[in-house]
Tab-separated table of C-alpha atoms and ligand atoms in Angstrom:
chain	number	residue	atom	x	y	z
A	20	UNK	CA	20.550	6.890	23.905
A	21	UNK	CA	20.323	10.000	21.763
A	22	UNK	CA	22.732	9.303	18.920
A	23	UNK	CA	19.682	8.791	16.706
A	24	UNK	CA	18.420	11.284	14.210
A	25	UNK	CA	15.640	11.422	11.685
A	26	UNK	CA	12.039	12.471	11.323
A	27	UNK	CA	9.309	10.058	12.335
A	28	UNK	CA	5.618	10.380	11.578
A	29	UNK	CA	3.325	8.662	14.073
A	30	UNK	CA	-0.220	8.035	12.788
A	31	UNK	CA	-2.325	6.936	15.742
A	32	UNK	CA	-5.834	8.013	16.751
A	33	UNK	CA	-5.538	6.971	20.401
A	34	UNK	CA	-4.040	10.160	21.714
A	35	UNK	CA	-2.484	8.698	24.840
A	36	UNK	CA	-0.727	6.030	22.764
A	37	UNK	CA	0.398	8.645	20.222
A	38	UNK	CA	1.754	10.888	22.991
A	39	UNK	CA	3.568	8.014	24.686
A	40	UNK	CA	5.127	6.859	21.423
A	41	UNK	CA	6.042	10.419	20.489
A	42	UNK	CA	7.590	11.088	23.885
A	43	UNK	CA	9.743	7.973	23.757
A	44	UNK	CA	10.896	8.554	20.190
A	45	UNK	CA	11.831	12.139	20.993
A	46	UNK	CA	13.732	11.016	24.050
A	47	UNK	CA	15.605	8.591	21.781
A	48	UNK	CA	16.688	11.523	19.628
A	49	UNK	CA	14.129	11.576	16.834
A	50	UNK	CA	12.039	14.440	15.549
A	51	UNK	CA	8.386	13.405	15.824
A	52	UNK	CA	5.270	14.482	13.944
A	53	UNK	CA	1.863	13.233	15.096
A	54	UNK	CA	-1.299	12.625	13.082
A	55	UNK	CA	-4.543	11.349	14.583
A	56	UNK	CA	-6.354	10.041	11.525
A	57	UNK	CA	-5.492	8.316	8.275
A	58	UNK	CA	-6.054	11.172	5.842
A	59	UNK	CA	-4.034	13.620	7.903
A	60	UNK	CA	-1.297	11.001	8.253
A	61	UNK	CA	-1.124	10.535	4.508
A	62	UNK	CA	-1.084	14.288	3.935
A	63	UNK	CA	1.775	14.766	6.411
A	64	UNK	CA	3.710	11.835	4.937
A	65	UNK	CA	3.700	13.587	1.557
A	66	UNK	CA	4.360	17.043	2.932
A	67	UNK	CA	6.970	16.279	5.599
A	68	UNK	CA	8.693	13.293	3.948
A	69	UNK	CA	9.491	11.494	7.210
A	70	UNK	CA	12.317	8.935	7.389
A	71	UNK	CA	9.948	6.398	8.912
A	72	UNK	CA	6.213	6.095	9.554
A	73	UNK	CA	4.650	4.414	12.587
A	74	UNK	CA	1.196	3.562	11.282
A	75	UNK	CA	-1.721	2.283	13.327
A	76	UNK	CA	-4.071	0.055	11.328
A	77	UNK	CA	-7.368	0.904	13.009
A	78	UNK	CA	-7.851	4.569	12.198
A	79	UNK	CA	-10.966	6.690	11.802
A	80	UNK	CA	-11.824	7.813	8.276
A	81	UNK	CA	-9.189	6.072	6.230
A	82	UNK	CA	-7.769	2.877	7.732
A	83	UNK	CA	-4.090	2.094	7.992
A	84	UNK	CA	-4.065	-0.502	5.212
A	85	UNK	CA	-5.530	1.981	2.719
A	86	UNK	CA	-3.120	4.703	3.798
A	87	UNK	CA	-0.230	2.259	3.497
A	88	UNK	CA	-1.203	1.128	0.011
A	89	UNK	CA	-1.510	4.720	-1.206
A	90	UNK	CA	1.870	5.629	0.290
A	91	UNK	CA	3.551	2.675	-1.408
A	92	UNK	CA	2.004	3.631	-4.757
A	93	UNK	CA	3.274	7.211	-4.538
A	94	UNK	CA	6.857	7.795	-5.756
A	95	UNK	CA	7.428	10.293	-2.987
A	96	UNK	CA	6.737	7.764	-0.219
A	97	UNK	CA	7.212	4.367	-1.865
A	98	UNK	CA	10.603	3.917	-0.139
A	99	UNK	CA	9.586	5.183	3.289
A	100	UNK	CA	9.816	2.395	5.878
A	101	UNK	CA	6.590	1.657	7.744
A	102	UNK	CA	6.223	0.086	11.177
A	103	UNK	CA	2.610	-1.028	11.596
A	104	UNK	CA	0.759	-1.034	14.884
A	105	UNK	CA	-2.098	-3.432	15.310
A	106	UNK	CA	-4.500	-4.085	18.145
A	107	UNK	CA	-5.174	-7.563	16.908
A	108	UNK	CA	-3.197	-10.266	18.579
A	109	UNK	CA	-4.011	-13.030	16.117
A	110	UNK	CA	-1.030	-14.153	14.128
A	111	UNK	CA	-2.972	-14.221	10.861
A	112	UNK	CA	-3.906	-10.552	11.183
A	113	UNK	CA	-0.352	-9.607	11.963
A	114	UNK	CA	0.816	-11.520	8.943
A	115	UNK	CA	-1.716	-9.741	6.751
A	116	UNK	CA	-0.060	-6.479	7.781
A	117	UNK	CA	3.309	-7.787	6.764
A	118	UNK	CA	2.091	-9.289	3.525
A	119	UNK	CA	1.035	-5.902	2.229
A	120	UNK	CA	4.731	-5.025	2.587
A	121	UNK	CA	5.180	-3.262	5.926
A	122	UNK	CA	8.780	-3.256	7.149
A	123	UNK	CA	7.822	-4.416	10.620
A	124	UNK	CA	4.876	-4.523	13.011
A	125	UNK	CA	4.089	-4.323	16.706
A	126	UNK	CA	1.003	-5.701	18.420
A	127	UNK	CA	-0.734	-3.587	21.049
A	128	UNK	CA	-0.159	-3.326	23.876
A	129	UNK	CA	3.574	-2.883	23.308
A	130	UNK	CA	6.282	-1.408	25.460
A	131	UNK	CA	7.567	1.985	24.285
A	132	UNK	CA	11.078	0.618	24.729
A	133	UNK	CA	10.336	-2.201	22.279
A	134	UNK	CA	8.960	0.309	19.783
A	135	UNK	CA	12.096	2.441	20.006
A	136	UNK	CA	14.257	-0.663	19.486
A	137	UNK	CA	12.262	-1.617	16.374
A	138	UNK	CA	12.477	1.912	15.014
A	139	UNK	CA	16.236	1.998	15.665
A	140	UNK	CA	16.620	-1.313	13.807
A	141	UNK	CA	14.718	-0.041	10.760
A	142	UNK	CA	16.590	3.268	10.770
A	143	UNK	CA	19.931	1.449	10.910
A	144	UNK	CA	18.825	-0.635	7.960
A	145	UNK	CA	18.125	2.412	5.858
A	146	UNK	CA	21.059	4.645	6.696
A	147	UNK	CA	23.911	4.902	4.241
A	148	UNK	CA	26.907	2.689	4.807
A	149	UNK	CA	30.395	4.160	4.754
A	150	UNK	CA	33.208	2.263	3.086
A	151	UNK	CA	32.787	0.613	-0.263
A	152	UNK	CA	29.832	2.304	-1.782
A	153	UNK	CA	28.966	0.049	-4.671
A	154	UNK	CA	28.560	-3.674	-4.897
A	155	UNK	CA	27.619	-5.693	-7.911
A	156	UNK	CA	27.017	-9.263	-8.941
A	157	UNK	CA	25.731	-10.489	-12.299
A	158	UNK	CA	23.193	-7.983	-13.653
A	159	UNK	CA	22.781	-6.331	-10.229
A	160	UNK	CA	24.469	-3.164	-9.050
A	161	UNK	CA	23.695	-1.568	-5.695
A	162	UNK	CA	24.750	1.874	-4.541
A	163	UNK	CA	24.760	1.846	-0.746
A	164	UNK	CA	25.056	5.593	-0.406
A	165	UNK	CA	21.700	6.470	-1.855
A	166	UNK	CA	20.204	2.974	-1.716
A	167	UNK	CA	19.720	2.827	-5.445
A	168	UNK	CA	19.527	-0.420	-7.339
A	169	UNK	CA	20.300	-1.000	-11.008
A	170	UNK	CA	19.296	-4.021	-13.025
A	171	UNK	CA	21.477	-4.107	-16.156
A	172	UNK	CA	22.096	-0.399	-15.517
A	173	UNK	CA	18.365	0.347	-15.436
A	174	UNK	CA	17.223	1.917	-12.184
A	175	UNK	CA	14.637	-0.201	-10.340
A	176	UNK	CA	12.796	1.006	-7.239
A	177	UNK	CA	13.196	-1.170	-4.164
A	178	UNK	CA	11.888	-0.588	-0.658
A	179	UNK	CA	14.562	-0.274	2.026
A	180	UNK	CA	13.873	-3.805	3.231
A	181	UNK	CA	14.125	-5.254	-0.278
A	182	UNK	CA	17.336	-3.319	-0.819
A	183	UNK	CA	18.890	-4.617	2.378
A	184	UNK	CA	17.915	-8.215	1.573
A	185	UNK	CA	19.345	-8.040	-1.923
A	186	UNK	CA	22.485	-6.309	-0.655
A	187	UNK	CA	23.053	-9.120	1.822
A	188	UNK	CA	22.872	-11.690	-0.987
A	189	UNK	CA	24.892	-9.671	-3.502
A	190	UNK	CA	27.690	-9.281	-0.949
A	191	UNK	CA	27.743	-13.080	-0.527
A	192	UNK	CA	27.158	-14.459	-4.046
A	193	UNK	CA	26.836	-18.139	-4.841
A	194	UNK	CA	26.594	-19.308	-1.272
A	195	UNK	CA	23.435	-20.282	0.567
A	196	UNK	CA	22.487	-17.788	3.267
A	197	UNK	CA	20.788	-19.014	6.384
A	198	UNK	CA	17.321	-17.499	6.842
A	199	UNK	CA	17.902	-16.780	10.538
A	200	UNK	CA	21.023	-14.849	9.641
A	201	UNK	CA	19.070	-12.868	7.052
A	202	UNK	CA	16.343	-12.151	9.594
A	203	UNK	CA	18.792	-11.008	12.241
A	204	UNK	CA	20.669	-8.818	9.802
A	205	UNK	CA	17.644	-7.153	8.277
A	206	UNK	CA	15.091	-7.172	11.119
A	207	UNK	CA	17.399	-7.523	14.078
A	208	UNK	CA	15.802	-10.730	15.370
A	209	UNK	CA	14.294	-13.956	14.093
A	210	UNK	CA	11.035	-15.618	15.040
A	211	UNK	CA	8.226	-17.480	13.327
A	212	UNK	CA	6.169	-14.502	12.201
A	213	UNK	CA	9.198	-12.645	10.885
A	214	UNK	CA	10.244	-15.788	9.094
A	215	UNK	CA	7.102	-15.479	6.974
A	216	UNK	CA	7.843	-11.800	6.519
A	217	UNK	CA	11.179	-12.719	5.003
A	218	UNK	CA	9.490	-14.890	2.387
A	219	UNK	CA	6.969	-12.156	1.615
A	220	UNK	CA	9.687	-9.582	1.050
A	221	UNK	CA	11.720	-12.038	-1.020
A	222	UNK	CA	8.676	-12.691	-3.192
A	223	UNK	CA	8.228	-8.957	-3.732
A	224	UNK	CA	11.913	-8.529	-4.435
A	225	UNK	CA	11.866	-11.298	-7.032
A	226	UNK	CA	8.866	-9.766	-8.751
A	227	UNK	CA	10.972	-6.628	-9.284
A	228	UNK	CA	13.887	-8.556	-10.791
A	229	UNK	CA	11.894	-9.457	-13.903
A	230	UNK	CA	13.712	-12.021	-16.044
A	231	UNK	CA	16.416	-12.304	-13.363
A	232	UNK	CA	14.053	-13.363	-10.583
A	233	UNK	CA	15.374	-16.917	-10.732
A	234	UNK	CA	18.866	-15.744	-9.758
A	235	UNK	CA	17.528	-15.476	-6.212
A	236	UNK	CA	17.116	-19.132	-5.359
A	237	UNK	CA	15.310	-20.712	-2.448
A	238	UNK	CA	17.552	-23.230	-0.743
A	239	UNK	CA	15.276	-25.683	0.974
A	240	UNK	CA	15.946	-26.061	4.667
A	241	UNK	CA	18.521	-23.261	4.658
A	242	UNK	CA	17.406	-19.996	3.150
A	243	UNK	CA	18.354	-18.127	-0.005
A	244	UNK	CA	21.209	-17.968	-2.461
A	245	UNK	CA	22.119	-15.525	-5.203
A	246	UNK	CA	23.197	-17.641	-8.137
A	247	UNK	CA	25.358	-15.552	-10.462
A	248	UNK	CA	28.151	-17.983	-11.282
B	465	CA	CA1	-6.359	3.022	16.455
């Protein structure tokens, strides 16, 4: 249970929730930093450079969406994975959280065990992979060690989720990849809401591929294919 490591920032104004989350993450092996409002959370994200941020959306002062957008715009935190917490149970609101580019979400009330599982899944996604370090296909080159991506040898910034999605396709060029397989590999599970998340992240990924966006093809009824032949 404690073979995990990494620093996690929890931004949550409900102190009992923050404490519970913090306690469970620490027990799972993580170092935890707590912030109880949006501005403080943002400040600590920049100062402490956590490996992952658990971000509540409803925060006093500066709300979670605004904090998230600022973090994504800042070079220092643009890669940091974010797990959003939301009190709203409506699917549309959850999807809004994912459409701004969060790596995952949990709806309150959630079980601390579920939160730890989600955090573990994101952390596994972002850790470096031993073995062959570089993979390439067509104009794409990915360095798994430091999660850097090069488009025609020009460095392009990707979030950890975008990197993992592209890596999955680059390692399996010219064959259609089933969306459920992609979901399970990158998020650890597949369901309807996460299915929309996949499309959102793919859309963002494509927008970063510039003139090569069309190499990532949608295969109707199946999923996605990297067409580099
Ligand atoms: Ca709150």
